[in-house]
Amino acid sequence: PDKAEATYQRAISVRPQYWRGYSFLGAFYETQAEYDKAAAMWRRATELDPESYAAFNGLGATLLYQGKDDEATPAFEKSVALRPNYTAYSNMAVAQFRLRRYKQAAASFKQALALDASNYQIWGNLADAYYYGGNTAQATEPYKKAISMAEQQLKVNPRDQDILADLADYYSMLGDRKQALAYLDQALELHHGDKELLFIAAVVYN
């Protein structure tokens, strides 16, 4: 990692006015969980190219990692204003959801799905936004869509712990205790100290 960082910094020194050099280093810092450094690099990238939707999305993503949802949202708004894109809409929806702006989150998830409807988790996230926003009836169809797509994906690898856990979660949200526990039992048989899975299990049991 030290050599990688030095190489990125050398690239920046060769072309200090080129925004992508800073974006590469910002992405690298994200992988190292050095989010303050990452945010600084992404901010510099947006300063050098204020028309880069990717740079604003990168900045927003780093702020999300830091839990700075209020600061992340305007960065994503700027990204989609420059160019509507799936990643920024999806990330913005996550920030809005965490801020309990459920109607806004649902709208953003729908925008993401309009650009790419292939990720079952976004359908599940949309359902969550409806559910926690008080529109439980409207959440039913997106949950069913997420389940259908996830079960198809599970056929590729029936031992995919993450998909099994997601299915348990979705079925529990629909009140289907039998299916929820069946998928959760399969996931727990595969887990090896996975903290996120244990958290999902607690939520499903609850």
JSON list of C-alpha atoms in Angstrom, two decimals:
[
{"chain": "A", "resi": 1, "resn": "PRO", "atom": "CA", "xyz": [0.00, 0.00, 0.00]},
{"chain": "A", "resi": 2, "resn": "ASP", "atom": "CA", "xyz": [2.81, 2.46, 0.75]},
{"chain": "A", "resi": 3, "resn": "LYS", "atom": "CA", "xyz": [4.26, 1.96, -2.73]},
{"chain": "A", "resi": 4, "resn": "ALA", "atom": "CA", "xyz": [0.81, 2.31, -4.29]},
{"chain": "A", "resi": 5, "resn": "GLU", "atom": "CA", "xyz": [0.21, 5.58, -2.46]},
{"chain": "A", "resi": 6, "resn": "ALA", "atom": "CA", "xyz": [3.62, 6.91, -3.52]},
{"chain": "A", "resi": 7, "resn": "THR", "atom": "CA", "xyz": [2.94, 5.97, -7.14]},
{"chain": "A", "resi": 8, "resn": "TYR", "atom": "CA", "xyz": [-0.43, 7.74, -7.17]},
{"chain": "A", "resi": 9, "resn": "GLN", "atom": "CA", "xyz": [1.23, 10.80, -5.63]},
{"chain": "A", "resi": 10, "resn": "ARG", "atom": "CA", "xyz": [3.91, 10.68, -8.30]},
{"chain": "A", "resi": 11, "resn": "ALA", "atom": "CA", "xyz": [1.23, 10.57, -10.99]},
{"chain": "A", "resi": 12, "resn": "ILE", "atom": "CA", "xyz": [-0.35, 13.69, -9.48]},
{"chain": "A", "resi": 13, "resn": "SER", "atom": "CA", "xyz": [3.02, 15.46, -9.44]},
{"chain": "A", "resi": 14, "resn": "VAL", "atom": "CA", "xyz": [3.40, 14.81, -13.17]},
{"chain": "A", "resi": 15, "resn": "ARG", "atom": "CA", "xyz": [0.00, 16.34, -14.00]},
{"chain": "A", "resi": 16, "resn": "PRO", "atom": "CA", "xyz": [-1.14, 18.34, -10.94]},
{"chain": "A", "resi": 17, "resn": "GLN", "atom": "CA", "xyz": [-4.03, 19.99, -12.81]},
{"chain": "A", "resi": 18, "resn": "TYR", "atom": "CA", "xyz": [-5.56, 16.68, -13.96]},
{"chain": "A", "resi": 19, "resn": "TRP", "atom": "CA", "xyz": [-8.54, 15.77, -11.80]},
{"chain": "A", "resi": 20, "resn": "ARG", "atom": "CA", "xyz": [-8.35, 12.02, -12.39]},
{"chain": "A", "resi": 21, "resn": "GLY", "atom": "CA", "xyz": [-5.05, 11.69, -10.55]},
{"chain": "A", "resi": 22, "resn": "TYR", "atom": "CA", "xyz": [-6.73, 12.93, -7.39]},
{"chain": "A", "resi": 23, "resn": "SER", "atom": "CA", "xyz": [-9.75, 10.70, -7.98]},
{"chain": "A", "resi": 24, "resn": "PHE", "atom": "CA", "xyz": [-7.52, 7.62, -8.26]},
{"chain": "A", "resi": 25, "resn": "LEU", "atom": "CA", "xyz": [-5.76, 8.51, -5.02]},
{"chain": "A", "resi": 26, "resn": "GLY", "atom": "CA", "xyz": [-9.10, 9.26, -3.35]},
{"chain": "A", "resi": 27, "resn": "ALA", "atom": "CA", "xyz": [-10.43, 5.85, -4.35]},
{"chain": "A", "resi": 28, "resn": "PHE", "atom": "CA", "xyz": [-7.24, 4.26, -3.04]},
{"chain": "A", "resi": 29, "resn": "TYR", "atom": "CA", "xyz": [-7.61, 6.01, 0.33]},
{"chain": "A", "resi": 30, "resn": "GLU", "atom": "CA", "xyz": [-11.18, 4.70, 0.53]},
{"chain": "A", "resi": 31, "resn": "THR", "atom": "CA", "xyz": [-9.90, 1.13, 0.23]},
{"chain": "A", "resi": 32, "resn": "GLN", "atom": "CA", "xyz": [-7.54, 1.88, 3.13]},
{"chain": "A", "resi": 33, "resn": "ALA", "atom": "CA", "xyz": [-10.38, 3.38, 5.22]},
{"chain": "A", "resi": 34, "resn": "GLU", "atom": "CA", "xyz": [-8.54, 6.72, 5.31]},
{"chain": "A", "resi": 35, "resn": "TYR", "atom": "CA", "xyz": [-11.69, 8.68, 4.64]},
{"chain": "A", "resi": 36, "resn": "ASP", "atom": "CA", "xyz": [-10.47, 12.15, 5.59]},
{"chain": "A", "resi": 37, "resn": "LYS", "atom": "CA", "xyz": [-7.66, 11.84, 3.07]},
{"chain": "A", "resi": 38, "resn": "ALA", "atom": "CA", "xyz": [-10.04, 10.39, 0.49]},
{"chain": "A", "resi": 39, "resn": "ALA", "atom": "CA", "xyz": [-12.50, 13.25, 0.91]},
{"chain": "A", "resi": 40, "resn": "ALA", "atom": "CA", "xyz": [-9.71, 15.79, 0.47]},
{"chain": "A", "resi": 41, "resn": "MET", "atom": "CA", "xyz": [-8.64, 14.16, -2.81]},
{"chain": "A", "resi": 42, "resn": "TRP", "atom": "CA", "xyz": [-12.20, 14.01, -4.13]},
{"chain": "A", "resi": 43, "resn": "ARG", "atom": "CA", "xyz": [-12.79, 17.64, -3.20]},
{"chain": "A", "resi": 44, "resn": "ARG", "atom": "CA", "xyz": [-9.68, 18.62, -5.11]},
{"chain": "A", "resi": 45, "resn": "ALA", "atom": "CA", "xyz": [-10.93, 16.63, -8.09]},
{"chain": "A", "resi": 46, "resn": "THR", "atom": "CA", "xyz": [-14.25, 18.52, -8.06]},
{"chain": "A", "resi": 47, "resn": "GLU", "atom": "CA", "xyz": [-12.37, 21.83, -7.88]},
{"chain": "A", "resi": 48, "resn": "LEU", "atom": "CA", "xyz": [-10.24, 20.95, -10.90]},
{"chain": "A", "resi": 49, "resn": "ASP", "atom": "CA", "xyz": [-13.21, 19.68, -12.91]},
{"chain": "A", "resi": 50, "resn": "PRO", "atom": "CA", "xyz": [-16.52, 21.10, -11.62]},
{"chain": "A", "resi": 51, "resn": "GLU", "atom": "CA", "xyz": [-18.29, 19.29, -14.48]},
{"chain": "A", "resi": 52, "resn": "SER", "atom": "CA", "xyz": [-17.19, 15.80, -13.40]},
{"chain": "A", "resi": 53, "resn": "TYR", "atom": "CA", "xyz": [-20.23, 13.87, -12.21]},
{"chain": "A", "resi": 54, "resn": "ALA", "atom": "CA", "xyz": [-17.92, 10.99, -11.23]},
{"chain": "A", "resi": 55, "resn": "ALA", "atom": "CA", "xyz": [-15.85, 13.20, -8.91]},
{"chain": "A", "resi": 56, "resn": "PHE", "atom": "CA", "xyz": [-18.95, 14.45, -7.08]},
{"chain": "A", "resi": 57, "resn": "ASN", "atom": "CA", "xyz": [-20.22, 10.89, -6.74]},
{"chain": "A", "resi": 58, "resn": "GLY", "atom": "CA", "xyz": [-16.84, 9.81, -5.36]},
{"chain": "A", "resi": 59, "resn": "LEU", "atom": "CA", "xyz": [-16.90, 12.64, -2.83]},
{"chain": "A", "resi": 60, "resn": "GLY", "atom": "CA", "xyz": [-20.42, 11.73, -1.77]},
{"chain": "A", "resi": 61, "resn": "ALA", "atom": "CA", "xyz": [-19.51, 8.07, -1.36]},
{"chain": "A", "resi": 62, "resn": "THR", "atom": "CA", "xyz": [-16.59, 8.93, 0.90]},
{"chain": "A", "resi": 63, "resn": "LEU", "atom": "CA", "xyz": [-18.81, 11.17, 3.02]},
{"chain": "A", "resi": 64, "resn": "LEU", "atom": "CA", "xyz": [-21.29, 8.29, 3.28]},
{"chain": "A", "resi": 65, "resn": "TYR", "atom": "CA", "xyz": [-18.53, 6.08, 4.66]},
{"chain": "A", "resi": 66, "resn": "GLN", "atom": "CA", "xyz": [-17.87, 8.79, 7.25]},
{"chain": "A", "resi": 67, "resn": "GLY", "atom": "CA", "xyz": [-21.52, 8.91, 8.23]},
{"chain": "A", "resi": 68, "resn": "LYS", "atom": "CA", "xyz": [-21.81, 12.50, 7.00]},
{"chain": "A", "resi": 69, "resn": "ASP", "atom": "CA", "xyz": [-25.12, 11.94, 5.25]},
{"chain": "A", "resi": 70, "resn": "ASP", "atom": "CA", "xyz": [-26.14, 15.61, 5.25]},
{"chain": "A", "resi": 71, "resn": "GLU", "atom": "CA", "xyz": [-22.93, 16.54, 3.46]},
{"chain": "A", "resi": 72, "resn": "ALA", "atom": "CA", "xyz": [-23.06, 13.57, 1.11]},
{"chain": "A", "resi": 73, "resn": "THR", "atom": "CA", "xyz": [-26.53, 14.36, -0.26]},
{"chain": "A", "resi": 74, "resn": "PRO", "atom": "CA", "xyz": [-25.61, 17.66, -2.02]},
{"chain": "A", "resi": 75, "resn": "ALA", "atom": "CA", "xyz": [-22.62, 15.96, -3.65]},
{"chain": "A", "resi": 76, "resn": "PHE", "atom": "CA", "xyz": [-24.89, 13.27, -5.11]},
{"chain": "A", "resi": 77, "resn": "GLU", "atom": "CA", "xyz": [-27.42, 15.92, -6.18]},
{"chain": "A", "resi": 78, "resn": "LYS", "atom": "CA", "xyz": [-24.64, 17.71, -8.05]},
{"chain": "A", "resi": 79, "resn": "SER", "atom": "CA", "xyz": [-23.57, 14.42, -9.66]},
{"chain": "A", "resi": 80, "resn": "VAL", "atom": "CA", "xyz": [-27.02, 13.59, -11.03]},
{"chain": "A", "resi": 81, "resn": "ALA", "atom": "CA", "xyz": [-27.56, 17.20, -12.11]},
{"chain": "A", "resi": 82, "resn": "LEU", "atom": "CA", "xyz": [-24.42, 16.95, -14.25]},
{"chain": "A", "resi": 83, "resn": "ARG", "atom": "CA", "xyz": [-25.39, 13.52, -15.57]},
{"chain": "A", "resi": 84, "resn": "PRO", "atom": "CA", "xyz": [-28.17, 11.26, -14.31]},
{"chain": "A", "resi": 85, "resn": "ASN", "atom": "CA", "xyz": [-26.40, 8.10, -13.19]},
{"chain": "A", "resi": 86, "resn": "TYR", "atom": "CA", "xyz": [-27.38, 4.93, -11.38]},
{"chain": "A", "resi": 87, "resn": "THR", "atom": "CA", "xyz": [-24.62, 4.98, -8.77]},
{"chain": "A", "resi": 88, "resn": "ALA", "atom": "CA", "xyz": [-25.26, 8.51, -7.55]},
{"chain": "A", "resi": 89, "resn": "TYR", "atom": "CA", "xyz": [-29.03, 8.00, -7.37]},
{"chain": "A", "resi": 90, "resn": "SER", "atom": "CA", "xyz": [-28.57, 4.79, -5.41]},
{"chain": "A", "resi": 91, "resn": "ASN", "atom": "CA", "xyz": [-26.02, 6.33, -3.04]},
{"chain": "A", "resi": 92, "resn": "MET", "atom": "CA", "xyz": [-28.16, 9.44, -2.56]},
{"chain": "A", "resi": 93, "resn": "ALA", "atom": "CA", "xyz": [-31.12, 7.24, -1.67]},
{"chain": "A", "resi": 94, "resn": "VAL", "atom": "CA", "xyz": [-29.04, 5.51, 1.01]},
{"chain": "A", "resi": 95, "resn": "ALA", "atom": "CA", "xyz": [-28.09, 8.88, 2.51]},
{"chain": "A", "resi": 96, "resn": "GLN", "atom": "CA", "xyz": [-31.71, 10.03, 2.45]},
{"chain": "A", "resi": 97, "resn": "PHE", "atom": "CA", "xyz": [-32.88, 6.77, 4.01]},
{"chain": "A", "resi": 98, "resn": "ARG", "atom": "CA", "xyz": [-30.37, 7.09, 6.83]},
{"chain": "A", "resi": 99, "resn": "LEU", "atom": "CA", "xyz": [-31.60, 10.65, 7.39]},
{"chain": "A", "resi": 100, "resn": "ARG", "atom": "CA", "xyz": [-35.15, 9.20, 7.60]},
{"chain": "A", "resi": 101, "resn": "ARG", "atom": "CA", "xyz": [-36.25, 11.10, 4.52]},
{"chain": "A", "resi": 102, "resn": "TYR", "atom": "CA", "xyz": [-38.07, 8.03, 3.32]},
{"chain": "A", "resi": 103, "resn": "LYS", "atom": "CA", "xyz": [-40.18, 9.58, 0.55]},
{"chain": "A", "resi": 104, "resn": "GLN", "atom": "CA", "xyz": [-37.10, 11.22, -0.97]},
{"chain": "A", "resi": 105, "resn": "ALA", "atom": "CA", "xyz": [-35.20, 7.93, -0.64]},
{"chain": "A", "resi": 106, "resn": "ALA", "atom": "CA", "xyz": [-37.97, 6.05, -2.44]},
{"chain": "A", "resi": 107, "resn": "ALA", "atom": "CA", "xyz": [-37.94, 8.60, -5.25]},
{"chain": "A", "resi": 108, "resn": "SER", "atom": "CA", "xyz": [-34.16, 8.30, -5.62]},
{"chain": "A", "resi": 109, "resn": "PHE", "atom": "CA", "xyz": [-34.25, 4.49, -5.59]},
{"chain": "A", "resi": 110, "resn": "LYS", "atom": "CA", "xyz": [-36.89, 4.65, -8.35]},
{"chain": "A", "resi": 111, "resn": "GLN", "atom": "CA", "xyz": [-34.62, 6.92, -10.39]},
{"chain": "A", "resi": 112, "resn": "ALA", "atom": "CA", "xyz": [-31.80, 4.41, -9.97]},
{"chain": "A", "resi": 113, "resn": "LEU", "atom": "CA", "xyz": [-34.06, 1.55, -11.06]},
{"chain": "A", "resi": 114, "resn": "ALA", "atom": "CA", "xyz": [-35.18, 3.52, -14.11]},
{"chain": "A", "resi": 115, "resn": "LEU", "atom": "CA", "xyz": [-31.54, 3.50, -15.23]},
{"chain": "A", "resi": 116, "resn": "ASP", "atom": "CA", "xyz": [-30.74, -0.09, -14.20]},
{"chain": "A", "resi": 117, "resn": "ALA", "atom": "CA", "xyz": [-33.32, -2.46, -12.74]},
{"chain": "A", "resi": 118, "resn": "SER", "atom": "CA", "xyz": [-31.03, -5.51, -12.54]},
{"chain": "A", "resi": 119, "resn": "ASN", "atom": "CA", "xyz": [-29.95, -5.28, -8.87]},
{"chain": "A", "resi": 120, "resn": "TYR", "atom": "CA", "xyz": [-32.39, -7.04, -6.56]},
{"chain": "A", "resi": 121, "resn": "GLN", "atom": "CA", "xyz": [-31.02, -5.18, -3.55]},
{"chain": "A", "resi": 122, "resn": "ILE", "atom": "CA", "xyz": [-32.18, -1.84, -4.95]},
{"chain": "A", "resi": 123, "resn": "TRP", "atom": "CA", "xyz": [-35.69, -3.27, -5.22]},
{"chain": "A", "resi": 124, "resn": "GLY", "atom": "CA", "xyz": [-35.39, -4.37, -1.59]},
{"chain": "A", "resi": 125, "resn": "ASN", "atom": "CA", "xyz": [-34.12, -0.94, -0.61]},
{"chain": "A", "resi": 126, "resn": "LEU", "atom": "CA", "xyz": [-37.06, 0.71, -2.39]},
{"chain": "A", "resi": 127, "resn": "ALA", "atom": "CA", "xyz": [-39.41, -1.55, -0.47]},
{"chain": "A", "resi": 128, "resn": "ASP", "atom": "CA", "xyz": [-37.71, -0.59, 2.81]},
{"chain": "A", "resi": 129, "resn": "ALA", "atom": "CA", "xyz": [-38.11, 3.10, 1.97]},
{"chain": "A", "resi": 130, "resn": "TYR", "atom": "CA", "xyz": [-41.84, 2.61, 1.37]},
{"chain": "A", "resi": 131, "resn": "TYR", "atom": "CA", "xyz": [-42.24, 0.47, 4.49]},
{"chain": "A", "resi": 132, "resn": "TYR", "atom": "CA", "xyz": [-40.45, 2.74, 6.93]},
{"chain": "A", "resi": 133, "resn": "GLY", "atom": "CA", "xyz": [-42.05, 5.77, 5.30]},
{"chain": "A", "resi": 134, "resn": "GLY", "atom": "CA", "xyz": [-45.39, 4.41, 6.42]},
{"chain": "A", "resi": 135, "resn": "ASN", "atom": "CA", "xyz": [-46.54, 3.05, 3.06]},
{"chain": "A", "resi": 136, "resn": "THR", "atom": "CA", "xyz": [-46.47, -0.63, 3.94]},
{"chain": "A", "resi": 137, "resn": "ALA", "atom": "CA", "xyz": [-48.94, -1.64, 1.24]},
{"chain": "A", "resi": 138, "resn": "GLN", "atom": "CA", "xyz": [-46.78, -0.12, -1.51]},
{"chain": "A", "resi": 139, "resn": "ALA", "atom": "CA", "xyz": [-43.74, -1.99, -0.14]},
{"chain": "A", "resi": 140, "resn": "THR", "atom": "CA", "xyz": [-45.21, -5.41, -0.91]},
{"chain": "A", "resi": 141, "resn": "GLU", "atom": "CA", "xyz": [-44.58, -5.51, -4.67]},
{"chain": "A", "resi": 142, "resn": "PRO", "atom": "CA", "xyz": [-40.94, -4.32, -4.51]},
{"chain": "A", "resi": 143, "resn": "TYR", "atom": "CA", "xyz": [-40.25, -6.92, -1.80]},
{"chain": "A", "resi": 144, "resn": "LYS", "atom": "CA", "xyz": [-41.75, -9.61, -4.02]},
{"chain": "A", "resi": 145, "resn": "LYS", "atom": "CA", "xyz": [-39.70, -8.38, -6.97]},
{"chain": "A", "resi": 146, "resn": "ALA", "atom": "CA", "xyz": [-36.52, -8.45, -4.86]},
{"chain": "A", "resi": 147, "resn": "ILE", "atom": "CA", "xyz": [-37.33, -11.99, -3.70]},
{"chain": "A", "resi": 148, "resn": "SER", "atom": "CA", "xyz": [-37.98, -13.24, -7.23]},
{"chain": "A", "resi": 149, "resn": "MET", "atom": "CA", "xyz": [-34.73, -11.80, -8.56]},
{"chain": "A", "resi": 150, "resn": "ALA", "atom": "CA", "xyz": [-32.69, -12.96, -5.55]},
{"chain": "A", "resi": 151, "resn": "GLU", "atom": "CA", "xyz": [-34.02, -16.51, -5.80]},
{"chain": "A", "resi": 152, "resn": "GLN", "atom": "CA", "xyz": [-33.05, -16.59, -9.47]},
{"chain": "A", "resi": 153, "resn": "GLN", "atom": "CA", "xyz": [-29.57, -15.37, -8.57]},
{"chain": "A", "resi": 154, "resn": "LEU", "atom": "CA", "xyz": [-29.32, -17.95, -5.79]},
{"chain": "A", "resi": 155, "resn": "LYS", "atom": "CA", "xyz": [-29.55, -20.72, -8.39]},
{"chain": "A", "resi": 156, "resn": "VAL", "atom": "CA", "xyz": [-26.07, -19.72, -9.58]},
{"chain": "A", "resi": 157, "resn": "ASN", "atom": "CA", "xyz": [-24.64, -20.36, -6.11]},
{"chain": "A", "resi": 158, "resn": "PRO", "atom": "CA", "xyz": [-27.08, -21.86, -3.59]},
{"chain": "A", "resi": 159, "resn": "ARG", "atom": "CA", "xyz": [-24.49, -21.30, -0.84]},
{"chain": "A", "resi": 160, "resn": "ASP", "atom": "CA", "xyz": [-24.30, -17.53, -1.28]},
{"chain": "A", "resi": 161, "resn": "GLN", "atom": "CA", "xyz": [-24.60, -16.39, 2.32]},
{"chain": "A", "resi": 162, "resn": "ASP", "atom": "CA", "xyz": [-25.43, -12.77, 1.46]},
{"chain": "A", "resi": 163, "resn": "ILE", "atom": "CA", "xyz": [-28.34, -13.66, -0.82]},
{"chain": "A", "resi": 164, "resn": "LEU", "atom": "CA", "xyz": [-29.70, -16.14, 1.72]},
{"chain": "A", "resi": 165, "resn": "ALA", "atom": "CA", "xyz": [-29.61, -13.47, 4.41]},
{"chain": "A", "resi": 166, "resn": "ASP", "atom": "CA", "xyz": [-31.28, -10.90, 2.16]},
{"chain": "A", "resi": 167, "resn": "LEU", "atom": "CA", "xyz": [-34.05, -13.36, 1.31]},
{"chain": "A", "resi": 168, "resn": "ALA", "atom": "CA", "xyz": [-34.60, -14.04, 4.99]},
{"chain": "A", "resi": 169, "resn": "ASP", "atom": "CA", "xyz": [-34.89, -10.31, 5.56]},
{"chain": "A", "resi": 170, "resn": "TYR", "atom": "CA", "xyz": [-37.35, -9.73, 2.71]},
{"chain": "A", "resi": 171, "resn": "TYR", "atom": "CA", "xyz": [-39.58, -12.64, 3.70]},
{"chain": "A", "resi": 172, "resn": "SER", "atom": "CA", "xyz": [-39.60, -11.43, 7.29]},
{"chain": "A", "resi": 173, "resn": "MET", "atom": "CA", "xyz": [-40.72, -7.98, 6.11]},
{"chain": "A", "resi": 174, "resn": "LEU", "atom": "CA", "xyz": [-43.64, -9.69, 4.32]},
{"chain": "A", "resi": 175, "resn": "GLY", "atom": "CA", "xyz": [-44.50, -11.59, 7.48]},
{"chain": "A", "resi": 176, "resn": "ASP", "atom": "CA", "xyz": [-43.62, -15.01, 6.05]},
{"chain": "A", "resi": 177, "resn": "ARG", "atom": "CA", "xyz": [-42.05, -16.55, 9.13]},
{"chain": "A", "resi": 178, "resn": "LYS", "atom": "CA", "xyz": [-41.52, -20.03, 7.64]},
{"chain": "A", "resi": 179, "resn": "GLN", "atom": "CA", "xyz": [-39.59, -18.88, 4.57]},
{"chain": "A", "resi": 180, "resn": "ALA", "atom": "CA", "xyz": [-37.66, -16.25, 6.49]},
{"chain": "A", "resi": 181, "resn": "LEU", "atom": "CA", "xyz": [-36.38, -18.75, 9.04]},
{"chain": "A", "resi": 182, "resn": "ALA", "atom": "CA", "xyz": [-35.66, -21.38, 6.39]},
{"chain": "A", "resi": 183, "resn": "TYR", "atom": "CA", "xyz": [-33.35, -19.03, 4.48]},
{"chain": "A", "resi": 184, "resn": "LEU", "atom": "CA", "xyz": [-31.83, -17.66, 7.67]},
{"chain": "A", "resi": 185, "resn": "ASP", "atom": "CA", "xyz": [-31.00, -21.16, 8.94]},
{"chain": "A", "resi": 186, "resn": "GLN", "atom": "CA", "xyz": [-29.19, -21.88, 5.66]},
{"chain": "A", "resi": 187, "resn": "ALA", "atom": "CA", "xyz": [-27.22, -18.65, 5.92]},
{"chain": "A", "resi": 188, "resn": "LEU", "atom": "CA", "xyz": [-26.24, -19.26, 9.54]},
{"chain": "A", "resi": 189, "resn": "GLU", "atom": "CA", "xyz": [-24.99, -22.74, 8.70]},
{"chain": "A", "resi": 190, "resn": "LEU", "atom": "CA", "xyz": [-22.46, -21.12, 6.36]},
{"chain": "A", "resi": 191, "resn": "HIS", "atom": "CA", "xyz": [-21.34, -18.18, 8.48]},
{"chain": "A", "resi": 192, "resn": "HIS", "atom": "CA", "xyz": [-17.89, -17.98, 9.99]},
{"chain": "A", "resi": 193, "resn": "GLY", "atom": "CA", "xyz": [-18.08, -15.11, 12.45]},
{"chain": "A", "resi": 194, "resn": "ASP", "atom": "CA", "xyz": [-19.70, -12.73, 9.96]},
{"chain": "A", "resi": 195, "resn": "LYS", "atom": "CA", "xyz": [-20.87, -9.79, 12.10]},
{"chain": "A", "resi": 196, "resn": "GLU", "atom": "CA", "xyz": [-23.19, -8.37, 9.44]},
{"chain": "A", "resi": 197, "resn": "LEU", "atom": "CA", "xyz": [-24.98, -11.70, 9.07]},
{"chain": "A", "resi": 198, "resn": "LEU", "atom": "CA", "xyz": [-25.46, -11.96, 12.81]},
{"chain": "A", "resi": 199, "resn": "PHE", "atom": "CA", "xyz": [-26.95, -8.47, 12.82]},
{"chain": "A", "resi": 200, "resn": "ILE", "atom": "CA", "xyz": [-29.37, -9.38, 10.00]},
{"chain": "A", "resi": 201, "resn": "ALA", "atom": "CA", "xyz": [-30.27, -12.56, 11.90]},
{"chain": "A", "resi": 202, "resn": "ALA", "atom": "CA", "xyz": [-31.16, -10.50, 14.98]},
{"chain": "A", "resi": 203, "resn": "VAL", "atom": "CA", "xyz": [-33.33, -8.20, 12.84]},
{"chain": "A", "resi": 204, "resn": "VAL", "atom": "CA", "xyz": [-35.11, -11.14, 11.21]},
{"chain": "A", "resi": 205, "resn": "TYR", "atom": "CA", "xyz": [-35.75, -12.83, 14.55]},
{"chain": "A", "resi": 206, "resn": "ASN", "atom": "CA", "xyz": [-37.09, -9.57, 15.93]}
]
